[in-house]
PDB file of C-alpha atoms and ligand atoms in Angstrom:
ATOM      1  CA  UNK A   3      45.746  -3.168 -22.248  1.00  0.00           C
ATOM      2  CA  UNK A   4      42.846  -0.766 -21.756  1.00  0.00           C
ATOM      3  CA  UNK A   5      43.154   2.137 -24.159  1.00  0.00           C
ATOM      4  CA  UNK A   6      42.209   5.082 -21.951  1.00  0.00           C
ATOM      5  CA  UNK A   7      42.611   7.527 -24.807  1.00  0.00           C
ATOM      6  CA  UNK A   8      40.116   5.546 -26.886  1.00  0.00           C
ATOM      7  CA  UNK A   9      37.560   5.376 -24.067  1.00  0.00           C
ATOM      8  CA  UNK A  10      37.628   9.067 -23.177  1.00  0.00           C
ATOM      9  CA  UNK A  11      38.535  10.881 -26.372  1.00  0.00           C
ATOM     10  CA  UNK A  12      38.136   8.694 -29.505  1.00  0.00           C
ATOM     11  CA  UNK A  13      38.391  11.149 -32.436  1.00  0.00           C
ATOM     12  CA  UNK A  14      36.966  14.110 -30.544  1.00  0.00           C
ATOM     13  CA  UNK A  15      36.188  17.190 -32.620  1.00  0.00           C
ATOM     14  CA  UNK A  16      35.470  20.582 -31.110  1.00  0.00           C
ATOM     15  CA  UNK A  17      32.662  21.281 -33.568  1.00  0.00           C
ATOM     16  CA  UNK A  18      30.830  18.125 -32.490  1.00  0.00           C
ATOM     17  CA  UNK A  19      31.198  19.068 -28.833  1.00  0.00           C
ATOM     18  CA  UNK A  20      29.402  22.327 -29.601  1.00  0.00           C
ATOM     19  CA  UNK A  21      26.764  20.344 -31.460  1.00  0.00           C
ATOM     20  CA  UNK A  22      26.282  18.055 -28.442  1.00  0.00           C
ATOM     21  CA  UNK A  23      25.726  21.069 -26.213  1.00  0.00           C
ATOM     22  CA  UNK A  24      23.048  22.522 -28.475  1.00  0.00           C
ATOM     23  CA  UNK A  25      21.413  19.105 -29.039  1.00  0.00           C
ATOM     24  CA  UNK A  26      21.298  18.553 -25.271  1.00  0.00           C
ATOM     25  CA  UNK A  27      19.710  21.949 -24.649  1.00  0.00           C
ATOM     26  CA  UNK A  28      17.085  21.313 -27.305  1.00  0.00           C
ATOM     27  CA  UNK A  29      16.222  17.815 -26.071  1.00  0.00           C
ATOM     28  CA  UNK A  30      16.034  19.119 -22.519  1.00  0.00           C
ATOM     29  CA  UNK A  31      13.538  21.812 -23.556  1.00  0.00           C
ATOM     30  CA  UNK A  32      11.480  19.234 -25.448  1.00  0.00           C
ATOM     31  CA  UNK A  33      11.431  16.905 -22.409  1.00  0.00           C
ATOM     32  CA  UNK A  34      10.208  19.738 -20.196  1.00  0.00           C
ATOM     33  CA  UNK A  35       7.425  20.615 -22.649  1.00  0.00           C
ATOM     34  CA  UNK A  36       6.407  16.960 -23.043  1.00  0.00           C
ATOM     35  CA  UNK A  37       6.370  16.384 -19.270  1.00  0.00           C
ATOM     36  CA  UNK A  38       4.170  19.459 -18.815  1.00  0.00           C
ATOM     37  CA  UNK A  39       1.815  18.071 -21.462  1.00  0.00           C
ATOM     38  CA  UNK A  40       1.611  14.764 -19.580  1.00  0.00           C
ATOM     39  CA  UNK A  41      -0.439  16.583 -16.933  1.00  0.00           C
ATOM     40  CA  UNK A  42       1.380  15.064 -13.968  1.00  0.00           C
ATOM     41  CA  UNK A  43       2.024  17.433 -11.093  1.00  0.00           C
ATOM     42  CA  UNK A  44       5.096  15.757  -9.657  1.00  0.00           C
ATOM     43  CA  UNK A  45       6.984  12.515  -9.444  1.00  0.00           C
ATOM     44  CA  UNK A  46       6.630  11.704  -5.770  1.00  0.00           C
ATOM     45  CA  UNK A  47       4.320   8.723  -6.262  1.00  0.00           C
ATOM     46  CA  UNK A  48       4.649   7.083  -9.640  1.00  0.00           C
ATOM     47  CA  UNK A  49       2.855   3.881 -10.539  1.00  0.00           C
ATOM     48  CA  UNK A  50       4.838   1.110 -12.226  1.00  0.00           C
ATOM     49  CA  UNK A  51       3.349   2.119 -15.560  1.00  0.00           C
ATOM     50  CA  UNK A  52       4.565   5.687 -15.132  1.00  0.00           C
ATOM     51  CA  UNK A  53       8.052   4.526 -14.184  1.00  0.00           C
ATOM     52  CA  UNK A  54       8.117   2.482 -17.416  1.00  0.00           C
ATOM     53  CA  UNK A  55       7.076   5.575 -19.392  1.00  0.00           C
ATOM     54  CA  UNK A  56       9.803   7.684 -17.755  1.00  0.00           C
ATOM     55  CA  UNK A  57      12.450   5.047 -18.521  1.00  0.00           C
ATOM     56  CA  UNK A  58      11.374   4.900 -22.170  1.00  0.00           C
ATOM     57  CA  UNK A  59      11.448   8.693 -22.389  1.00  0.00           C
ATOM     58  CA  UNK A  60      14.888   8.885 -20.830  1.00  0.00           C
ATOM     59  CA  UNK A  61      16.343   6.539 -23.384  1.00  0.00           C
ATOM     60  CA  UNK A  62      14.638   8.251 -26.328  1.00  0.00           C
ATOM     61  CA  UNK A  63      15.731  11.676 -25.114  1.00  0.00           C
ATOM     62  CA  UNK A  64      19.312  10.719 -24.357  1.00  0.00           C
ATOM     63  CA  UNK A  65      20.414   9.222 -27.660  1.00  0.00           C
ATOM     64  CA  UNK A  66      19.862  12.244 -29.947  1.00  0.00           C
ATOM     65  CA  UNK A  67      21.861  14.380 -27.524  1.00  0.00           C
ATOM     66  CA  UNK A  68      25.202  12.900 -28.616  1.00  0.00           C
ATOM     67  CA  UNK A  69      24.634  10.653 -31.632  1.00  0.00           C
ATOM     68  CA  UNK A  70      25.258  12.724 -34.715  1.00  0.00           C
ATOM     69  CA  UNK A  71      23.403  10.370 -37.054  1.00  0.00           C
ATOM     70  CA  UNK A  72      20.141  10.696 -35.088  1.00  0.00           C
ATOM     71  CA  UNK A  73      18.245  13.887 -35.939  1.00  0.00           C
ATOM     72  CA  UNK A  74      16.582  15.665 -33.016  1.00  0.00           C
ATOM     73  CA  UNK A  75      13.295  15.255 -34.871  1.00  0.00           C
ATOM     74  CA  UNK A  76      13.336  11.493 -34.229  1.00  0.00           C
ATOM     75  CA  UNK A  77      13.701  11.970 -30.484  1.00  0.00           C
ATOM     76  CA  UNK A  78      10.951  14.574 -30.631  1.00  0.00           C
ATOM     77  CA  UNK A  79       8.598  12.150 -32.436  1.00  0.00           C
ATOM     78  CA  UNK A  80       9.359   9.341 -29.973  1.00  0.00           C
ATOM     79  CA  UNK A  81       8.650  11.564 -26.949  1.00  0.00           C
ATOM     80  CA  UNK A  82       5.358  12.805 -28.351  1.00  0.00           C
ATOM     81  CA  UNK A  83       4.297   9.265 -29.288  1.00  0.00           C
ATOM     82  CA  UNK A  84       5.057   8.125 -25.731  1.00  0.00           C
ATOM     83  CA  UNK A  85       2.966  10.936 -24.279  1.00  0.00           C
ATOM     84  CA  UNK A  86       0.050  10.193 -26.630  1.00  0.00           C
ATOM     85  CA  UNK A  87       0.282   6.534 -25.630  1.00  0.00           C
ATOM     86  CA  UNK A  88       0.433   7.518 -21.944  1.00  0.00           C
ATOM     87  CA  UNK A  89      -2.647   9.735 -22.324  1.00  0.00           C
ATOM     88  CA  UNK A  90      -4.521   6.941 -24.082  1.00  0.00           C
ATOM     89  CA  UNK A  91      -3.652   4.316 -21.459  1.00  0.00           C
ATOM     90  CA  UNK A  92      -4.522   6.723 -18.629  1.00  0.00           C
ATOM     91  CA  UNK A  93      -7.886   7.351 -20.291  1.00  0.00           C
ATOM     92  CA  UNK A  94      -8.487   3.595 -20.630  1.00  0.00           C
ATOM     93  CA  UNK A  95      -7.565   2.885 -17.003  1.00  0.00           C
ATOM     94  CA  UNK A  96     -10.080   5.501 -15.882  1.00  0.00           C
ATOM     95  CA  UNK A  97     -12.841   4.007 -18.052  1.00  0.00           C
ATOM     96  CA  UNK A  98     -12.278   0.325 -17.381  1.00  0.00           C
ATOM     97  CA  UNK A  99     -11.829  -1.290 -13.986  1.00  0.00           C
ATOM     98  CA  UNK A 100     -10.345  -4.523 -15.325  1.00  0.00           C
ATOM     99  CA  UNK A 101      -7.795  -2.638 -17.380  1.00  0.00           C
ATOM    100  CA  UNK A 102      -6.989  -0.459 -14.383  1.00  0.00           C
ATOM    101  CA  UNK A 103      -6.129  -3.481 -12.242  1.00  0.00           C
ATOM    102  CA  UNK A 104      -4.096  -4.966 -15.070  1.00  0.00           C
ATOM    103  CA  UNK A 105      -1.971  -1.828 -15.455  1.00  0.00           C
ATOM    104  CA  UNK A 106      -1.743  -0.585 -11.900  1.00  0.00           C
ATOM    105  CA  UNK A 107      -2.438  -3.612  -9.713  1.00  0.00           C
ATOM    106  CA  UNK A 108      -4.829  -3.682  -6.769  1.00  0.00           C
ATOM    107  CA  UNK A 109      -4.390  -2.372  -3.243  1.00  0.00           C
ATOM    108  CA  UNK A 110      -3.200  -5.229  -1.046  1.00  0.00           C
ATOM    109  CA  UNK A 111      -4.401  -5.886   2.485  1.00  0.00           C
ATOM    110  CA  UNK A 112      -1.330  -6.173   4.717  1.00  0.00           C
ATOM    111  CA  UNK A 113      -2.827  -6.039   8.208  1.00  0.00           C
ATOM    112  CA  UNK A 114      -6.356  -6.984   9.246  1.00  0.00           C
ATOM    113  CA  UNK A 115      -7.777  -7.037  12.782  1.00  0.00           C
ATOM    114  CA  UNK A 116      -4.342  -6.569  14.327  1.00  0.00           C
ATOM    115  CA  UNK A 117      -2.729  -9.448  12.462  1.00  0.00           C
ATOM    116  CA  UNK A 118      -0.393  -9.652   9.496  1.00  0.00           C
ATOM    117  CA  UNK A 119      -2.438 -10.773   6.458  1.00  0.00           C
ATOM    118  CA  UNK A 120       0.353 -11.991   4.222  1.00  0.00           C
ATOM    119  CA  UNK A 121       0.800 -15.510   5.518  1.00  0.00           C
ATOM    120  CA  UNK A 122       3.098 -16.967   2.905  1.00  0.00           C
ATOM    121  CA  UNK A 123       6.230 -15.185   1.696  1.00  0.00           C
ATOM    122  CA  UNK A 124       5.155 -16.074  -1.839  1.00  0.00           C
ATOM    123  CA  UNK A 125       1.923 -14.055  -1.506  1.00  0.00           C
ATOM    124  CA  UNK A 126       3.847 -10.869  -1.990  1.00  0.00           C
ATOM    125  CA  UNK A 127       6.903  -9.375  -3.589  1.00  0.00           C
ATOM    126  CA  UNK A 128       7.434  -7.334  -0.466  1.00  0.00           C
ATOM    127  CA  UNK A 129       9.074  -8.912   2.522  1.00  0.00           C
ATOM    128  CA  UNK A 130       7.565  -8.780   5.988  1.00  0.00           C
ATOM    129  CA  UNK A 131      10.507  -6.568   7.003  1.00  0.00           C
ATOM    130  CA  UNK A 132       9.526  -3.958   4.425  1.00  0.00           C
ATOM    131  CA  UNK A 133       5.912  -3.921   5.591  1.00  0.00           C
ATOM    132  CA  UNK A 134       7.006  -3.536   9.185  1.00  0.00           C
ATOM    133  CA  UNK A 135       9.347  -0.682   8.250  1.00  0.00           C
ATOM    134  CA  UNK A 136       6.470   1.004   6.417  1.00  0.00           C
ATOM    135  CA  UNK A 137       4.193   0.635   9.478  1.00  0.00           C
ATOM    136  CA  UNK A 138       6.928   1.959  11.804  1.00  0.00           C
ATOM    137  CA  UNK A 139       7.143   4.998   9.527  1.00  0.00           C
ATOM    138  CA  UNK A 140       3.542   5.705  10.513  1.00  0.00           C
ATOM    139  CA  UNK A 141       4.525   5.597  14.212  1.00  0.00           C
ATOM    140  CA  UNK A 142       2.774   2.293  14.824  1.00  0.00           C
ATOM    141  CA  UNK A 143       4.321   0.483  17.780  1.00  0.00           C
ATOM    142  CA  UNK A 144       2.557  -2.866  17.461  1.00  0.00           C
ATOM    143  CA  UNK A 145       0.013  -4.601  15.239  1.00  0.00           C
ATOM    144  CA  UNK A 146      -2.696  -4.490  17.925  1.00  0.00           C
ATOM    145  CA  UNK A 147      -3.172  -0.782  17.118  1.00  0.00           C
ATOM    146  CA  UNK A 148      -4.090  -1.483  13.513  1.00  0.00           C
ATOM    147  CA  UNK A 149      -7.547  -2.438  12.261  1.00  0.00           C
ATOM    148  CA  UNK A 150      -6.634  -2.401   8.568  1.00  0.00           C
ATOM    149  CA  UNK A 151      -3.478  -1.530   6.623  1.00  0.00           C
ATOM    150  CA  UNK A 152      -3.575  -1.444   2.825  1.00  0.00           C
ATOM    151  CA  UNK A 153      -0.616  -1.234   0.498  1.00  0.00           C
ATOM    152  CA  UNK A 154      -1.771   1.101  -2.278  1.00  0.00           C
ATOM    153  CA  UNK A 155      -0.736   0.661  -5.909  1.00  0.00           C
ATOM    154  CA  UNK A 156       1.665   3.609  -5.704  1.00  0.00           C
ATOM    155  CA  UNK A 157       3.507   1.922  -2.816  1.00  0.00           C
ATOM    156  CA  UNK A 158       2.101   4.087  -0.021  1.00  0.00           C
ATOM    157  CA  UNK A 159       0.447   2.529   3.035  1.00  0.00           C
ATOM    158  CA  UNK A 160      -3.066   3.464   4.150  1.00  0.00           C
ATOM    159  CA  UNK A 161      -3.793   2.663   7.788  1.00  0.00           C
ATOM    160  CA  UNK A 162      -6.995   2.585   9.852  1.00  0.00           C
ATOM    161  CA  UNK A 163      -6.393   2.467  13.600  1.00  0.00           C
ATOM    162  CA  UNK A 164      -8.367   1.044  16.478  1.00  0.00           C
ATOM    163  CA  UNK A 165      -9.639   3.732  18.828  1.00  0.00           C
ATOM    164  CA  UNK A 166      -7.598   3.820  22.075  1.00  0.00           C
ATOM    165  CA  UNK A 167     -10.125   1.807  24.089  1.00  0.00           C
ATOM    166  CA  UNK A 168     -10.137  -0.992  21.495  1.00  0.00           C
ATOM    167  CA  UNK A 169      -6.358  -1.367  21.077  1.00  0.00           C
ATOM    168  CA  UNK A 170      -5.534  -5.078  21.471  1.00  0.00           C
ATOM    169  CA  UNK A 171      -2.397  -6.978  22.318  1.00  0.00           C
ATOM    170  CA  UNK A 172      -0.237  -7.226  19.216  1.00  0.00           C
ATOM    171  CA  UNK A 173       3.156  -8.064  17.766  1.00  0.00           C
ATOM    172  CA  UNK A 174       5.704  -5.297  18.523  1.00  0.00           C
ATOM    173  CA  UNK A 175       7.090  -3.703  15.358  1.00  0.00           C
ATOM    174  CA  UNK A 176      10.227  -2.106  16.790  1.00  0.00           C
ATOM    175  CA  UNK A 177      13.231  -4.445  16.959  1.00  0.00           C
ATOM    176  CA  UNK A 178      13.960  -3.624  20.619  1.00  0.00           C
ATOM    177  CA  UNK A 179      10.722  -5.375  21.675  1.00  0.00           C
ATOM    178  CA  UNK A 180      10.742  -8.041  19.019  1.00  0.00           C
ATOM    179  CA  UNK A 181      12.763 -10.663  20.837  1.00  0.00           C
ATOM    180  CA  UNK A 182      11.989 -14.313  20.319  1.00  0.00           C
ATOM    181  CA  UNK A 183      11.077 -15.700  23.739  1.00  0.00           C
ATOM    182  CA  UNK A 184      13.154 -18.551  25.115  1.00  0.00           C
ATOM    183  CA  UNK A 185      11.175 -19.151  28.295  1.00  0.00           C
ATOM    184  CA  UNK A 186       7.583 -18.666  29.437  1.00  0.00           C
ATOM    185  CA  UNK A 187       8.641 -17.185  32.805  1.00  0.00           C
ATOM    186  CA  UNK A 188       7.425 -13.617  32.213  1.00  0.00           C
ATOM    187  CA  UNK A 189       3.942 -14.783  31.150  1.00  0.00           C
ATOM    188  CA  UNK A 190       1.733 -13.861  28.204  1.00  0.00           C
ATOM    189  CA  UNK A 191       0.146 -12.757  26.051  1.00  0.00           C
ATOM    190  CA  UNK A 192       2.428 -13.821  23.230  1.00  0.00           C
ATOM    191  CA  UNK A 193       2.449 -12.842  19.558  1.00  0.00           C
ATOM    192  CA  UNK A 194       3.584 -14.973  16.628  1.00  0.00           C
ATOM    193  CA  UNK A 195       6.712 -13.347  15.178  1.00  0.00           C
ATOM    194  CA  UNK A 196       5.559 -14.041  11.618  1.00  0.00           C
ATOM    195  CA  UNK A 197       1.815 -13.389  11.426  1.00  0.00           C
ATOM    196  CA  UNK A 198       1.051 -11.463  14.637  1.00  0.00           C
ATOM    197  CA  UNK A 199      -1.417 -14.068  15.919  1.00  0.00           C
ATOM    198  CA  UNK A 200      -1.831 -13.409  19.676  1.00  0.00           C
ATOM    199  CA  UNK A 201      -2.274 -16.120  22.311  1.00  0.00           C
ATOM    200  CA  UNK A 202      -2.747 -15.504  26.008  1.00  0.00           C
ATOM    201  CA  UNK A 203      -0.948 -18.718  27.009  1.00  0.00           C
ATOM    202  CA  UNK A 204       1.491 -21.137  25.427  1.00  0.00           C
ATOM    203  CA  UNK A 205       2.374 -24.703  26.325  1.00  0.00           C
ATOM    204  CA  UNK A 206       6.019 -24.088  25.459  1.00  0.00           C
ATOM    205  CA  UNK A 207       7.961 -21.368  23.674  1.00  0.00           C
ATOM    206  CA  UNK A 208       8.144 -23.691  20.654  1.00  0.00           C
ATOM    207  CA  UNK A 209       4.352 -23.971  20.264  1.00  0.00           C
ATOM    208  CA  UNK A 210       3.092 -24.124  16.693  1.00  0.00           C
ATOM    209  CA  UNK A 211       1.126 -21.039  15.569  1.00  0.00           C
ATOM    210  CA  UNK A 212      -2.314 -22.290  14.523  1.00  0.00           C
ATOM    211  CA  UNK A 213      -2.556 -19.511  11.965  1.00  0.00           C
ATOM    212  CA  UNK A 214       0.745 -19.701  10.053  1.00  0.00           C
ATOM    213  CA  UNK A 215       2.460 -22.808  11.390  1.00  0.00           C
ATOM    214  CA  UNK A 216       5.654 -21.083  12.530  1.00  0.00           C
ATOM    215  CA  UNK A 217       7.117 -21.701  15.988  1.00  0.00           C
ATOM    216  CA  UNK A 218       8.598 -18.386  17.147  1.00  0.00           C
ATOM    217  CA  UNK A 219       6.929 -16.050  19.632  1.00  0.00           C
ATOM    218  CA  UNK A 220       7.518 -12.622  21.152  1.00  0.00           C
ATOM    219  CA  UNK A 221       5.878 -10.873  24.085  1.00  0.00           C
ATOM    220  CA  UNK A 222       2.796  -9.018  22.837  1.00  0.00           C
ATOM    221  CA  UNK A 223       2.250  -5.415  23.935  1.00  0.00           C
ATOM    222  CA  UNK A 224      -0.898  -3.276  24.040  1.00  0.00           C
ATOM    223  CA  UNK A 225       0.370   0.297  24.336  1.00  0.00           C
ATOM    224  CA  UNK A 226      -1.927   2.968  22.939  1.00  0.00           C
ATOM    225  CA  UNK A 227      -1.062   5.177  20.041  1.00  0.00           C
ATOM    226  CA  UNK A 228      -0.597   8.488  21.827  1.00  0.00           C
ATOM    227  CA  UNK A 229       0.654   9.264  25.311  1.00  0.00           C
TER     228      UNK A 229
HETATM  229 ZN1   ZN B   2       1.691 -17.140  13.098  1.00  0.00          ZN
END
């Protein structure tokens, strides 16, 4: 039997509840001060390293709030050590390019010359679907509009577009247009569903893509970005 009383109440004392409230308030104030000292302006785009720091801080700040045998001072010391460590690492990553790439990773080229750059699934922890969703977020209708797309270390996507007159045929990114062709009746050009390689003609709709080796094609489109 599950002992509900034990889970929820277990020797509760009113005096300790009051202590928890004051411990929580104090830890909360300390966290705010420490976060201000970290120098970060917001949390919209955290690098992996910063997420790790925040997780460590959360754990260190949470325990002294309700564990009576942990003095607040310990939590305080842990938080300040973490911030000192954070400041030191940040300083190192600014000084040293190798260390920077080790901690934060490098920007990754996702699209180049209107084609998907990540040819093998194993090249990336992201799936093609996620990249495409990210590109759709930037109102990109097909890969032929994109000269370069970089995935930055903070997870945002930087995109350089072709000017209107240079937009090429490319793989559609919106699911409505992304149908695998089953006949060649409507004519080309065609785009490889996996890498965006564009061919003006195909022998059959099961042709092998000479870039990635897959055998599925969609109709390529060349609409411009605006209007
Ligand atoms: Zn391909």
